[in-house]
Amino acid sequence: MGEAAVLIGVDWGNSNLRAYRFGADGRLIERRAAPAGVHAASRGGFEAALAEAVRGWIGPPILLCGAIGSREGWREAPYVPCPAGEMEIAAALTPLSTELGRAWIVPGVSAMTRERAETMRGEETKAAALLAEGFEGVMVSPGTHAKWVRLQGGRITGLRSFMTGELFAVLQDHSLLGALVQPGPHDAAAFELGVQRALTDPAVTSLLLTARAEALLGRMAAAAIPSYLSGLLIGAEVAGGLADLDPGTPIAVVGSPGLTPLLTRALALAGRADAAAREGEAALAAGLWRLGRGLTQIM
Amino acid sequence: MGEAAVLIGVDWGNSNLRAYRFGADGRLIERRAAPAGVHAASRGGFEAALAEAVRGWIGPPILLCGAIGSREGWREAPYVPCPAGEMEIAAALTPLSTELGRAWIVPGVSAMTRERAETMRGEETKAAALLAEGFEGVMVSPGTHAKWVRLQGGRITGLRSFMTGELFAVLQDHSLLGALVQPGPHDAAAFELGVQRALTDPAVTSLLLTARAEALLGRMAAAAIPSYLSGLLIGAEVAGGLADLDPGTPIAVVGSPGLTPLLTRALALAGRADAAAREGEAALAAGLWRLGRGLTQIM
C-alpha cells in the first residue's frame, strides 16, 4: 500500500488532465498525466475520465481545478471576485457529486472593473502557491490565454488576460499567414525581432501582417515565421502587462519549460531581466495542496 | 452592338471577380460581378473564369488588378516599391498570355522600411483614382487586410496593413470566443464600447479576451459580441493608423457600404469626424481606367 494518501489533486484543463496524490504535509507521493482534457472527456463522461485518472487511489478527498469548473466542464464553480486570497478561494470550493468519493472544484477568480471584465480558472491555484510563500508582485502564467495576476497583501488583487497562445495557434492554422509558414526549430533572432517590434509599436494587428510581407518579399525564411509571430505576440503581451505595473514590481513567470524561457527573454528585452522563472506544474501541485489541505481534516 | 468599348477592367480578388467595360473617356458601359475569386478560379482555371466573366466583350485590351497578380494567382506581377505614382505603376504592368486578347496585370505596391515590410494588391488601383483627383493624405481601405495608404505629391509614399477583417473572421470561426458568439444585428453601443476601449488601451490581444469575460459574466449579450469584437479590431486599426499621422492629415475611407460607416464612426470617436467616405467599387473602377487608358492607344 505504501504511504497513506490524504488528498488527491487534479489539474483538469481543456487539453490535459494531471493528477497528484498527496501524503501528509503535502508530500507528493505519485503523479499521473493523461490527454483527457475537458474537451475530450466531455464526450466519454467526466466521471469515467476521472475514475481512470485516479484508479487505485480512491479514498482521500479529491480537489479539482481548471476548466473542469467552467460552464463547459463537469460542474460550474462560480468565480470568486478579487480581492481573493487563500481563505476566500478555499471557502468557495464547489462540492461535486461523484461515486469516486468526496470531491470539490476550485472556483475561478474574476476581476471586474469599469474598463474590463477578466476571469481565470486554474491560475488561481498556482497563485495560491506563490501567496503561501509570501510572494508579492505579478505572477505571469504563459499559455493559450496568458494571465498576468497581481498579488498584493496576501491576495489576488487583479488580473489581465492575453490571447497570446490561442492567437498563435489560430493564425497558423486558419489564417492566410499559415500558408506561408513552415515548421522550423525556434529561431532566436526572428523571435527577438518580433519582440522588439511589438515592444516599440503597439499596433500588433498590423505587425502580424508584416510576417506575411517579410516572407513574400524574401526578407525572412518561412521556417522563421513561427518564431517571429511568437515574438510579436509575446512582445505585445509583455508591453501590455508592463504598462500596468510600477517599475520594479517583482515578476515571477510560472509556466511550462517550453514557454517560460520565451517570456523571461521577452521581459529581459523589455528591461526586466530580473523576472524570476518558476516551474508551473510544481506551483500548481503546491497550490492544490494549499487549497485542499483543509479538506483532509474532514475525512 | 451599342457603344464601342476601348478597355476591359477586372478587379480580381481572392473571393470575388468584378469586370468593367469602358467606353471612350472611361465611361462605364457595363459591369458584372461573379463569385469566381482567385481561390475558386484556381481550381477550374483562370482563363476559363475570365472567359466567362468577359463573355461577349472580347476585343479591347484587358487590365486586371488584385490577388490575380499574386504568387497564388494567374501570373505574379512583381511589387513596385514606394514612392509609386500612376506613372511608375502603369510602367510596370505585367503582360499576360491569354487567348482572350491582349491582357496585363497591375503590379502591387510594396513599402519596405527598416521596421516593417508592407505590401498591397488592388488598393494601388483605388489609390490611382484618388491620386488622379489630386487627393493628398491617407486613403483607408477597410477589409480583410485593411490598408492605410499615404498619398503625397501625386504618389503612394507609404502604407500600413492591419489584419482587421481576417482576425474578426478567424476569431469567430476558430477561437474559443466563437463558442460564445451568437449572430446578431449590428449593435452600435457594443461596437462603440469596443472602439473606445481600443482607442484608450493599446493591448488589443488582451482586450479581445474581454469579449469572452463580458459574456461569461453576463455583462454583454452573446448577440452583441460580434459588434464588440468588430469595435475592438477597428478601434485598434484606427489607433494604429492615426499614430503615424500628423494631426489634420486628410483621411478618405474608400470601402464597401458595409465597412465604410464602421470606419468613419470609429474615426469620429477618435476625433476625426472630418474623414471622408468614398464608395470603394467606384474608386476601383476609376483607377482601372486611369491605369489602363494608355493601353487603349496601342489597340
PDB file of N, CA and C in Angstrom, chain A residues 14 39 71 79 110 112-119 145 160-163 166-167 170-171 174-177 197 201-210 212-214 216-217 219 233 236 240, chain B residues 39 71 79 110 112-119 145 160-163 166-167 170-171 174-177 197 201-210 212-217 219 233 236 240:
ATOM      1  N   ASN A  14      -8.458  22.264 -20.466  1.00  0.00           N
ATOM      2  CA  ASN A  14      -9.169  21.924 -21.693  1.00  0.00           C
ATOM      3  C   ASN A  14      -8.501  20.793 -22.461  1.00  0.00           C
ATOM      4  N   HIS A  39     -12.294  18.969 -23.079  1.00  0.00           N
ATOM      5  CA  HIS A  39     -12.933  18.811 -24.387  1.00  0.00           C
ATOM      6  C   HIS A  39     -13.105  17.342 -24.739  1.00  0.00           C
ATOM      7  N   ARG A  71     -18.266  26.477 -17.477  1.00  0.00           N
ATOM      8  CA  ARG A  71     -19.621  26.159 -17.950  1.00  0.00           C
ATOM      9  C   ARG A  71     -19.612  24.920 -18.836  1.00  0.00           C
ATOM     10  N   TYR A  79     -17.152  32.105 -10.148  1.00  0.00           N
ATOM     11  CA  TYR A  79     -15.943  32.895  -9.907  1.00  0.00           C
ATOM     12  C   TYR A  79     -16.011  33.599  -8.555  1.00  0.00           C
ATOM     13  N   SER A 110     -12.496  36.206 -10.645  1.00  0.00           N
ATOM     14  CA  SER A 110     -12.850  37.248 -11.611  1.00  0.00           C
ATOM     15  C   SER A 110     -12.374  38.605 -11.122  1.00  0.00           C
ATOM     16  N   MET A 112     -13.531  42.499 -12.089  1.00  0.00           N
ATOM     17  CA  MET A 112     -14.370  43.362 -12.916  1.00  0.00           C
ATOM     18  C   MET A 112     -14.068  44.816 -12.589  1.00  0.00           C
ATOM     19  N   THR A 113     -13.673  45.544 -13.608  1.00  0.00           N
ATOM     20  CA  THR A 113     -13.505  46.985 -13.455  1.00  0.00           C
ATOM     21  C   THR A 113     -14.431  47.629 -14.481  1.00  0.00           C
ATOM     22  N   ARG A 114     -14.517  48.928 -14.421  1.00  0.00           N
ATOM     23  CA  ARG A 114     -15.370  49.614 -15.388  1.00  0.00           C
ATOM     24  C   ARG A 114     -14.846  49.340 -16.803  1.00  0.00           C
ATOM     25  N   GLU A 115     -13.531  49.258 -16.930  1.00  0.00           N
ATOM     26  CA  GLU A 115     -12.947  49.110 -18.265  1.00  0.00           C
ATOM     27  C   GLU A 115     -12.924  47.670 -18.757  1.00  0.00           C
ATOM     28  N   ARG A 116     -12.817  46.732 -17.836  1.00  0.00           N
ATOM     29  CA  ARG A 116     -12.558  45.375 -18.280  1.00  0.00           C
ATOM     30  C   ARG A 116     -13.219  44.353 -17.378  1.00  0.00           C
ATOM     31  N   ALA A 117     -13.684  43.267 -17.999  1.00  0.00           N
ATOM     32  CA  ALA A 117     -14.090  42.090 -17.243  1.00  0.00           C
ATOM     33  C   ALA A 117     -13.038  41.023 -17.507  1.00  0.00           C
ATOM     34  N   GLU A 118     -12.528  40.400 -16.446  1.00  0.00           N
ATOM     35  CA  GLU A 118     -11.458  39.412 -16.587  1.00  0.00           C
ATOM     36  C   GLU A 118     -11.792  38.192 -15.732  1.00  0.00           C
ATOM     37  N   THR A 119     -11.459  37.024 -16.238  1.00  0.00           N
ATOM     38  CA  THR A 119     -11.665  35.799 -15.463  1.00  0.00           C
ATOM     39  C   THR A 119     -10.470  34.869 -15.655  1.00  0.00           C
ATOM     40  N   HIS A 145      -4.371  31.328 -23.037  1.00  0.00           N
ATOM     41  CA  HIS A 145      -4.846  32.617 -22.541  1.00  0.00           C
ATOM     42  C   HIS A 145      -3.919  32.992 -21.383  1.00  0.00           C
ATOM     43  N   ARG A 160      -5.051  40.278 -15.656  1.00  0.00           N
ATOM     44  CA  ARG A 160      -5.236  40.664 -17.043  1.00  0.00           C
ATOM     45  C   ARG A 160      -4.882  39.474 -17.916  1.00  0.00           C
ATOM     46  N   SER A 161      -5.750  39.204 -18.898  1.00  0.00           N
ATOM     47  CA  SER A 161      -5.549  38.066 -19.793  1.00  0.00           C
ATOM     48  C   SER A 161      -5.047  38.542 -21.148  1.00  0.00           C
ATOM     49  N   PHE A 162      -4.265  37.717 -21.788  1.00  0.00           N
ATOM     50  CA  PHE A 162      -3.783  37.974 -23.144  1.00  0.00           C
ATOM     51  C   PHE A 162      -4.010  36.716 -23.973  1.00  0.00           C
ATOM     52  N   MET A 163      -4.487  36.922 -25.197  1.00  0.00           N
ATOM     53  CA  MET A 163      -4.854  35.786 -26.045  1.00  0.00           C
ATOM     54  C   MET A 163      -3.637  35.216 -26.768  1.00  0.00           C
ATOM     55  N   GLU A 166      -3.527  31.321 -28.023  1.00  0.00           N
ATOM     56  CA  GLU A 166      -4.616  30.983 -28.935  1.00  0.00           C
ATOM     57  C   GLU A 166      -4.476  31.733 -30.261  1.00  0.00           C
ATOM     58  N   LEU A 167      -4.092  32.997 -30.206  1.00  0.00           N
ATOM     59  CA  LEU A 167      -3.862  33.724 -31.463  1.00  0.00           C
ATOM     60  C   LEU A 167      -2.750  33.069 -32.275  1.00  0.00           C
ATOM     61  N   VAL A 170      -4.420  29.943 -33.895  1.00  0.00           N
ATOM     62  CA  VAL A 170      -5.417  30.152 -34.961  1.00  0.00           C
ATOM     63  C   VAL A 170      -4.795  30.867 -36.163  1.00  0.00           C
ATOM     64  N   LEU A 171      -3.811  31.720 -35.918  1.00  0.00           N
ATOM     65  CA  LEU A 171      -3.170  32.390 -37.056  1.00  0.00           C
ATOM     66  C   LEU A 171      -2.416  31.386 -37.918  1.00  0.00           C
ATOM     67  N   HIS A 174      -5.376  28.795 -39.344  1.00  0.00           N
ATOM     68  CA  HIS A 174      -6.583  29.225 -40.043  1.00  0.00           C
ATOM     69  C   HIS A 174      -6.473  30.559 -40.773  1.00  0.00           C
ATOM     70  N   SER A 175      -5.305  31.206 -40.751  1.00  0.00           N
ATOM     71  CA  SER A 175      -5.214  32.495 -41.446  1.00  0.00           C
ATOM     72  C   SER A 175      -4.363  32.348 -42.700  1.00  0.00           C
ATOM     73  N   LEU A 176      -4.349  33.395 -43.498  1.00  0.00           N
ATOM     74  CA  LEU A 176      -3.508  33.393 -44.694  1.00  0.00           C
ATOM     75  C   LEU A 176      -2.029  33.306 -44.335  1.00  0.00           C
ATOM     76  N   LEU A 177      -1.667  33.732 -43.119  1.00  0.00           N
ATOM     77  CA  LEU A 177      -0.271  33.592 -42.700  1.00  0.00           C
ATOM     78  C   LEU A 177       0.147  32.128 -42.710  1.00  0.00           C
ATOM     79  N   ARG A 197       9.933  44.599 -32.021  1.00  0.00           N
ATOM     80  CA  ARG A 197       8.963  45.396 -32.771  1.00  0.00           C
ATOM     81  C   ARG A 197       7.687  45.606 -31.956  1.00  0.00           C
ATOM     82  N   ASP A 201       6.101  49.234 -30.831  1.00  0.00           N
ATOM     83  CA  ASP A 201       4.951  49.640 -31.651  1.00  0.00           C
ATOM     84  C   ASP A 201       3.721  48.890 -31.154  1.00  0.00           C
ATOM     85  N   PRO A 202       2.732  49.594 -30.623  1.00  0.00           N
ATOM     86  CA  PRO A 202       1.578  48.887 -30.063  1.00  0.00           C
ATOM     87  C   PRO A 202       0.629  48.309 -31.115  1.00  0.00           C
ATOM     88  N   ALA A 203       0.814  48.615 -32.398  1.00  0.00           N
ATOM     89  CA  ALA A 203      -0.168  48.196 -33.407  1.00  0.00           C
ATOM     90  C   ALA A 203       0.045  46.744 -33.822  1.00  0.00           C
ATOM     91  N   VAL A 204      -0.249  45.832 -32.897  1.00  0.00           N
ATOM     92  CA  VAL A 204       0.080  44.418 -33.167  1.00  0.00           C
ATOM     93  C   VAL A 204      -0.775  43.839 -34.287  1.00  0.00           C
ATOM     94  N   THR A 205      -2.023  44.317 -34.473  1.00  0.00           N
ATOM     95  CA  THR A 205      -2.828  43.756 -35.567  1.00  0.00           C
ATOM     96  C   THR A 205      -2.236  44.141 -36.915  1.00  0.00           C
ATOM     97  N   SER A 206      -1.397  45.162 -36.928  1.00  0.00           N
ATOM     98  CA  SER A 206      -0.645  45.499 -38.132  1.00  0.00           C
ATOM     99  C   SER A 206       0.658  44.699 -38.208  1.00  0.00           C
ATOM    100  N   LEU A 207       1.349  44.616 -37.098  1.00  0.00           N
ATOM    101  CA  LEU A 207       2.633  43.906 -37.094  1.00  0.00           C
ATOM    102  C   LEU A 207       2.481  42.445 -37.521  1.00  0.00           C
ATOM    103  N   LEU A 208       1.344  41.824 -37.141  1.00  0.00           N
ATOM    104  CA  LEU A 208       1.148  40.416 -37.507  1.00  0.00           C
ATOM    105  C   LEU A 208       1.246  40.226 -39.018  1.00  0.00           C
ATOM    106  N   LEU A 209       0.732  41.192 -39.767  1.00  0.00           N
ATOM    107  CA  LEU A 209       0.772  41.064 -41.224  1.00  0.00           C
ATOM    108  C   LEU A 209       2.167  41.264 -41.791  1.00  0.00           C
ATOM    109  N   THR A 210       3.056  41.875 -41.017  1.00  0.00           N
ATOM    110  CA  THR A 210       4.421  42.003 -41.536  1.00  0.00           C
ATOM    111  C   THR A 210       5.058  40.630 -41.691  1.00  0.00           C
ATOM    112  N   ARG A 212       3.669  38.135 -43.107  1.00  0.00           N
ATOM    113  CA  ARG A 212       3.356  37.785 -44.489  1.00  0.00           C
ATOM    114  C   ARG A 212       4.256  38.556 -45.460  1.00  0.00           C
ATOM    115  N   ALA A 213       4.375  39.846 -45.216  1.00  0.00           N
ATOM    116  CA  ALA A 213       5.170  40.672 -46.131  1.00  0.00           C
ATOM    117  C   ALA A 213       6.651  40.286 -46.076  1.00  0.00           C
ATOM    118  N   GLU A 214       7.156  40.009 -44.872  1.00  0.00           N
ATOM    119  CA  GLU A 214       8.564  39.604 -44.756  1.00  0.00           C
ATOM    120  C   GLU A 214       8.823  38.346 -45.585  1.00  0.00           C
ATOM    121  N   LEU A 216       6.833  37.210 -48.179  1.00  0.00           N
ATOM    122  CA  LEU A 216       6.587  37.469 -49.606  1.00  0.00           C
ATOM    123  C   LEU A 216       7.766  38.192 -50.244  1.00  0.00           C
ATOM    124  N   LEU A 217       8.371  39.084 -49.505  1.00  0.00           N
ATOM    125  CA  LEU A 217       9.471  39.867 -50.060  1.00  0.00           C
ATOM    126  C   LEU A 217      10.822  39.181 -49.871  1.00  0.00           C
ATOM    127  N   ARG A 219      12.456  38.514 -47.172  1.00  0.00           N
ATOM    128  CA  ARG A 219      13.344  39.031 -46.126  1.00  0.00           C
ATOM    129  C   ARG A 219      13.451  38.074 -44.942  1.00  0.00           C
ATOM    130  N   LEU A 233       3.629  38.269 -30.617  1.00  0.00           N
ATOM    131  CA  LEU A 233       2.511  38.102 -29.683  1.00  0.00           C
ATOM    132  C   LEU A 233       2.985  38.154 -28.232  1.00  0.00           C
ATOM    133  N   ALA A 236       3.847  41.755 -27.502  1.00  0.00           N
ATOM    134  CA  ALA A 236       2.645  42.554 -27.239  1.00  0.00           C
ATOM    135  C   ALA A 236       2.117  42.281 -25.832  1.00  0.00           C
ATOM    136  N   GLY A 240       1.926  45.108 -22.930  1.00  0.00           N
ATOM    137  CA  GLY A 240       0.648  45.394 -22.270  1.00  0.00           C
ATOM    138  C   GLY A 240       0.690  45.112 -20.779  1.00  0.00           C
TER     139      GLY A 240
ATOM    140  N   HIS B  39      -9.234  32.123 -55.333  1.00  0.00           N
ATOM    141  CA  HIS B  39      -9.218  30.806 -54.695  1.00  0.00           C
ATOM    142  C   HIS B  39     -10.076  29.813 -55.469  1.00  0.00           C
ATOM    143  N   ARG B  71       1.333  35.513 -55.988  1.00  0.00           N
ATOM    144  CA  ARG B  71       2.007  34.240 -56.221  1.00  0.00           C
ATOM    145  C   ARG B  71       0.999  33.111 -56.411  1.00  0.00           C
ATOM    146  N   TYR B  79       5.935  43.500 -57.146  1.00  0.00           N
ATOM    147  CA  TYR B  79       5.585  44.747 -56.479  1.00  0.00           C
ATOM    148  C   TYR B  79       6.437  45.908 -56.983  1.00  0.00           C
ATOM    149  N   SER B 110       4.845  47.844 -52.822  1.00  0.00           N
ATOM    150  CA  SER B 110       5.480  47.465 -51.560  1.00  0.00           C
ATOM    151  C   SER B 110       6.099  48.683 -50.901  1.00  0.00           C
ATOM    152  N   MET B 112       9.060  49.092 -47.985  1.00  0.00           N
ATOM    153  CA  MET B 112       9.986  48.437 -47.066  1.00  0.00           C
ATOM    154  C   MET B 112      10.736  49.486 -46.259  1.00  0.00           C
ATOM    155  N   THR B 113      10.609  49.385 -44.962  1.00  0.00           N
ATOM    156  CA  THR B 113      11.408  50.235 -44.090  1.00  0.00           C
ATOM    157  C   THR B 113      12.217  49.295 -43.212  1.00  0.00           C
ATOM    158  N   ARG B 114      13.088  49.870 -42.412  1.00  0.00           N
ATOM    159  CA  ARG B 114      13.863  49.026 -41.516  1.00  0.00           C
ATOM    160  C   ARG B 114      12.921  48.297 -40.553  1.00  0.00           C
ATOM    161  N   GLU B 115      11.849  48.981 -40.155  1.00  0.00           N
ATOM    162  CA  GLU B 115      10.949  48.410 -39.152  1.00  0.00           C
ATOM    163  C   GLU B 115       9.923  47.448 -39.750  1.00  0.00           C
ATOM    164  N   ARG B 116       9.517  47.703 -40.977  1.00  0.00           N
ATOM    165  CA  ARG B 116       8.385  46.945 -41.482  1.00  0.00           C
ATOM    166  C   ARG B 116       8.505  46.672 -42.961  1.00  0.00           C
ATOM    167  N   ALA B 117       8.000  45.492 -43.357  1.00  0.00           N
ATOM    168  CA  ALA B 117       7.802  45.208 -44.770  1.00  0.00           C
ATOM    169  C   ALA B 117       6.297  45.197 -45.003  1.00  0.00           C
ATOM    170  N   GLU B 118       5.824  45.917 -46.009  1.00  0.00           N
ATOM    171  CA  GLU B 118       4.393  46.037 -46.272  1.00  0.00           C
ATOM    172  C   GLU B 118       4.124  45.843 -47.760  1.00  0.00           C
ATOM    173  N   THR B 119       3.035  45.196 -48.083  1.00  0.00           N
ATOM    174  CA  THR B 119       2.647  45.026 -49.485  1.00  0.00           C
ATOM    175  C   THR B 119       1.139  45.217 -49.630  1.00  0.00           C
ATOM    176  N   HIS B 145      -7.567  42.521 -45.008  1.00  0.00           N
ATOM    177  CA  HIS B 145      -6.291  43.135 -44.653  1.00  0.00           C
ATOM    178  C   HIS B 145      -6.437  44.622 -44.981  1.00  0.00           C
ATOM    179  N   ARG B 160       0.435  50.952 -44.565  1.00  0.00           N
ATOM    180  CA  ARG B 160       0.429  50.108 -43.384  1.00  0.00           C
ATOM    181  C   ARG B 160      -0.805  49.220 -43.452  1.00  0.00           C
ATOM    182  N   SER B 161      -0.608  47.931 -43.180  1.00  0.00           N
ATOM    183  CA  SER B 161      -1.694  46.955 -43.239  1.00  0.00           C
ATOM    184  C   SER B 161      -2.145  46.589 -41.835  1.00  0.00           C
ATOM    185  N   PHE B 162      -3.419  46.281 -41.704  1.00  0.00           N
ATOM    186  CA  PHE B 162      -3.984  45.806 -40.441  1.00  0.00           C
ATOM    187  C   PHE B 162      -4.811  44.566 -40.737  1.00  0.00           C
ATOM    188  N   MET B 163      -4.660  43.564 -39.881  1.00  0.00           N
ATOM    189  CA  MET B 163      -5.312  42.280 -40.107  1.00  0.00           C
ATOM    190  C   MET B 163      -6.765  42.286 -39.634  1.00  0.00           C
ATOM    191  N   GLU B 166      -9.552  39.797 -41.241  1.00  0.00           N
ATOM    192  CA  GLU B 166      -9.196  38.384 -41.119  1.00  0.00           C
ATOM    193  C   GLU B 166      -9.211  37.942 -39.660  1.00  0.00           C
ATOM    194  N   LEU B 167      -8.720  38.789 -38.762  1.00  0.00           N
ATOM    195  CA  LEU B 167      -8.784  38.436 -37.337  1.00  0.00           C
ATOM    196  C   LEU B 167     -10.243  38.288 -36.888  1.00  0.00           C
ATOM    197  N   VAL B 170     -11.358  34.803 -38.235  1.00  0.00           N
ATOM    198  CA  VAL B 170     -10.776  33.604 -37.619  1.00  0.00           C
ATOM    199  C   VAL B 170     -11.130  33.525 -36.138  1.00  0.00           C
ATOM    200  N   LEU B 171     -11.277  34.662 -35.481  1.00  0.00           N
ATOM    201  CA  LEU B 171     -11.659  34.612 -34.065  1.00  0.00           C
ATOM    202  C   LEU B 171     -13.069  34.062 -33.909  1.00  0.00           C
ATOM    203  N   HIS B 174     -12.835  30.149 -35.384  1.00  0.00           N
ATOM    204  CA  HIS B 174     -11.859  29.152 -34.939  1.00  0.00           C
ATOM    205  C   HIS B 174     -11.328  29.353 -33.530  1.00  0.00           C
ATOM    206  N   SER B 175     -11.794  30.368 -32.798  1.00  0.00           N
ATOM    207  CA  SER B 175     -11.269  30.557 -31.441  1.00  0.00           C
ATOM    208  C   SER B 175     -12.334  30.199 -30.423  1.00  0.00           C
ATOM    209  N   LEU B 176     -11.911  30.148 -29.169  1.00  0.00           N
ATOM    210  CA  LEU B 176     -12.867  29.886 -28.091  1.00  0.00           C
ATOM    211  C   LEU B 176     -13.921  30.983 -27.996  1.00  0.00           C
ATOM    212  N   LEU B 177     -13.608  32.179 -28.486  1.00  0.00           N
ATOM    213  CA  LEU B 177     -14.610  33.247 -28.482  1.00  0.00           C
ATOM    214  C   LEU B 177     -15.816  32.844 -29.314  1.00  0.00           C
ATOM    215  N   ARG B 197     -12.573  51.386 -26.066  1.00  0.00           N
ATOM    216  CA  ARG B 197     -11.564  50.655 -25.294  1.00  0.00           C
ATOM    217  C   ARG B 197     -10.263  50.512 -26.077  1.00  0.00           C
ATOM    218  N   ASP B 201      -6.573  51.916 -24.949  1.00  0.00           N
ATOM    219  CA  ASP B 201      -5.696  50.868 -24.419  1.00  0.00           C
ATOM    220  C   ASP B 201      -5.099  50.099 -25.592  1.00  0.00           C
ATOM    221  N   PRO B 202      -3.785  50.163 -25.775  1.00  0.00           N
ATOM    222  CA  PRO B 202      -3.206  49.507 -26.947  1.00  0.00           C
ATOM    223  C   PRO B 202      -3.132  47.981 -26.857  1.00  0.00           C
ATOM    224  N   ALA B 203      -3.448  47.398 -25.687  1.00  0.00           N
ATOM    225  CA  ALA B 203      -3.237  45.953 -25.520  1.00  0.00           C
ATOM    226  C   ALA B 203      -4.390  45.161 -26.128  1.00  0.00           C
ATOM    227  N   VAL B 204      -4.474  45.169 -27.443  1.00  0.00           N
ATOM    228  CA  VAL B 204      -5.643  44.553 -28.091  1.00  0.00           C
ATOM    229  C   VAL B 204      -5.676  43.039 -27.914  1.00  0.00           C
ATOM    230  N   THR B 205      -4.519  42.382 -27.802  1.00  0.00           N
ATOM    231  CA  THR B 205      -4.563  40.927 -27.618  1.00  0.00           C
ATOM    232  C   THR B 205      -5.130  40.580 -26.244  1.00  0.00           C
ATOM    233  N   SER B 206      -5.135  41.540 -25.346  1.00  0.00           N
ATOM    234  CA  SER B 206      -5.821  41.360 -24.073  1.00  0.00           C
ATOM    235  C   SER B 206      -7.297  41.740 -24.190  1.00  0.00           C
ATOM    236  N   LEU B 207      -7.567  42.860 -24.822  1.00  0.00           N
ATOM    237  CA  LEU B 207      -8.958  43.320 -24.944  1.00  0.00           C
ATOM    238  C   LEU B 207      -9.842  42.295 -25.642  1.00  0.00           C
ATOM    239  N   LEU B 208      -9.275  41.575 -26.621  1.00  0.00           N
ATOM    240  CA  LEU B 208     -10.082  40.575 -27.331  1.00  0.00           C
ATOM    241  C   LEU B 208     -10.691  39.574 -26.357  1.00  0.00           C
ATOM    242  N   LEU B 209      -9.916  39.200 -25.342  1.00  0.00           N
ATOM    243  CA  LEU B 209     -10.429  38.220 -24.382  1.00  0.00           C
ATOM    244  C   LEU B 209     -11.498  38.800 -23.475  1.00  0.00           C
ATOM    245  N   THR B 210     -11.583  40.125 -23.373  1.00  0.00           N
ATOM    246  CA  THR B 210     -12.655  40.669 -22.549  1.00  0.00           C
ATOM    247  C   THR B 210     -14.018  40.335 -23.162  1.00  0.00           C
ATOM    248  N   ARG B 212     -14.893  37.449 -24.167  1.00  0.00           N
ATOM    249  CA  ARG B 212     -15.253  36.192 -23.506  1.00  0.00           C
ATOM    250  C   ARG B 212     -15.715  36.458 -22.070  1.00  0.00           C
ATOM    251  N   ALA B 213     -14.949  37.278 -21.351  1.00  0.00           N
ATOM    252  CA  ALA B 213     -15.283  37.543 -19.955  1.00  0.00           C
ATOM    253  C   ALA B 213     -16.603  38.305 -19.836  1.00  0.00           C
ATOM    254  N   GLU B 214     -16.814  39.271 -20.732  1.00  0.00           N
ATOM    255  CA  GLU B 214     -18.074  40.021 -20.688  1.00  0.00           C
ATOM    256  C   GLU B 214     -19.264  39.077 -20.855  1.00  0.00           C
ATOM    257  N   ALA B 215     -19.104  38.089 -21.739  1.00  0.00           N
ATOM    258  CA  ALA B 215     -20.194  37.134 -21.967  1.00  0.00           C
ATOM    259  C   ALA B 215     -20.328  36.173 -20.784  1.00  0.00           C
ATOM    260  N   LEU B 216     -19.187  35.652 -20.302  1.00  0.00           N
ATOM    261  CA  LEU B 216     -19.240  34.691 -19.195  1.00  0.00           C
ATOM    262  C   LEU B 216     -19.853  35.323 -17.943  1.00  0.00           C
ATOM    263  N   LEU B 217     -19.548  36.581 -17.716  1.00  0.00           N
ATOM    264  CA  LEU B 217     -20.045  37.253 -16.519  1.00  0.00           C
ATOM    265  C   LEU B 217     -21.409  37.885 -16.740  1.00  0.00           C
ATOM    266  N   ARG B 219     -22.292  40.316 -18.634  1.00  0.00           N
ATOM    267  CA  ARG B 219     -22.358  41.770 -18.794  1.00  0.00           C
ATOM    268  C   ARG B 219     -22.701  42.172 -20.226  1.00  0.00           C
ATOM    269  N   LEU B 233     -11.361  45.593 -32.926  1.00  0.00           N
ATOM    270  CA  LEU B 233     -10.379  45.448 -34.006  1.00  0.00           C
ATOM    271  C   LEU B 233     -10.297  46.704 -34.869  1.00  0.00           C
ATOM    272  N   ALA B 236      -8.543  49.331 -32.799  1.00  0.00           N
ATOM    273  CA  ALA B 236      -7.084  49.127 -32.798  1.00  0.00           C
ATOM    274  C   ALA B 236      -6.482  49.590 -34.116  1.00  0.00           C
ATOM    275  N   GLY B 240      -3.809  52.650 -34.376  1.00  0.00           N
ATOM    276  CA  GLY B 240      -2.511  52.421 -35.000  1.00  0.00           C
ATOM    277  C   GLY B 240      -2.301  53.288 -36.224  1.00  0.00           C
TER     278      GLY B 240
END
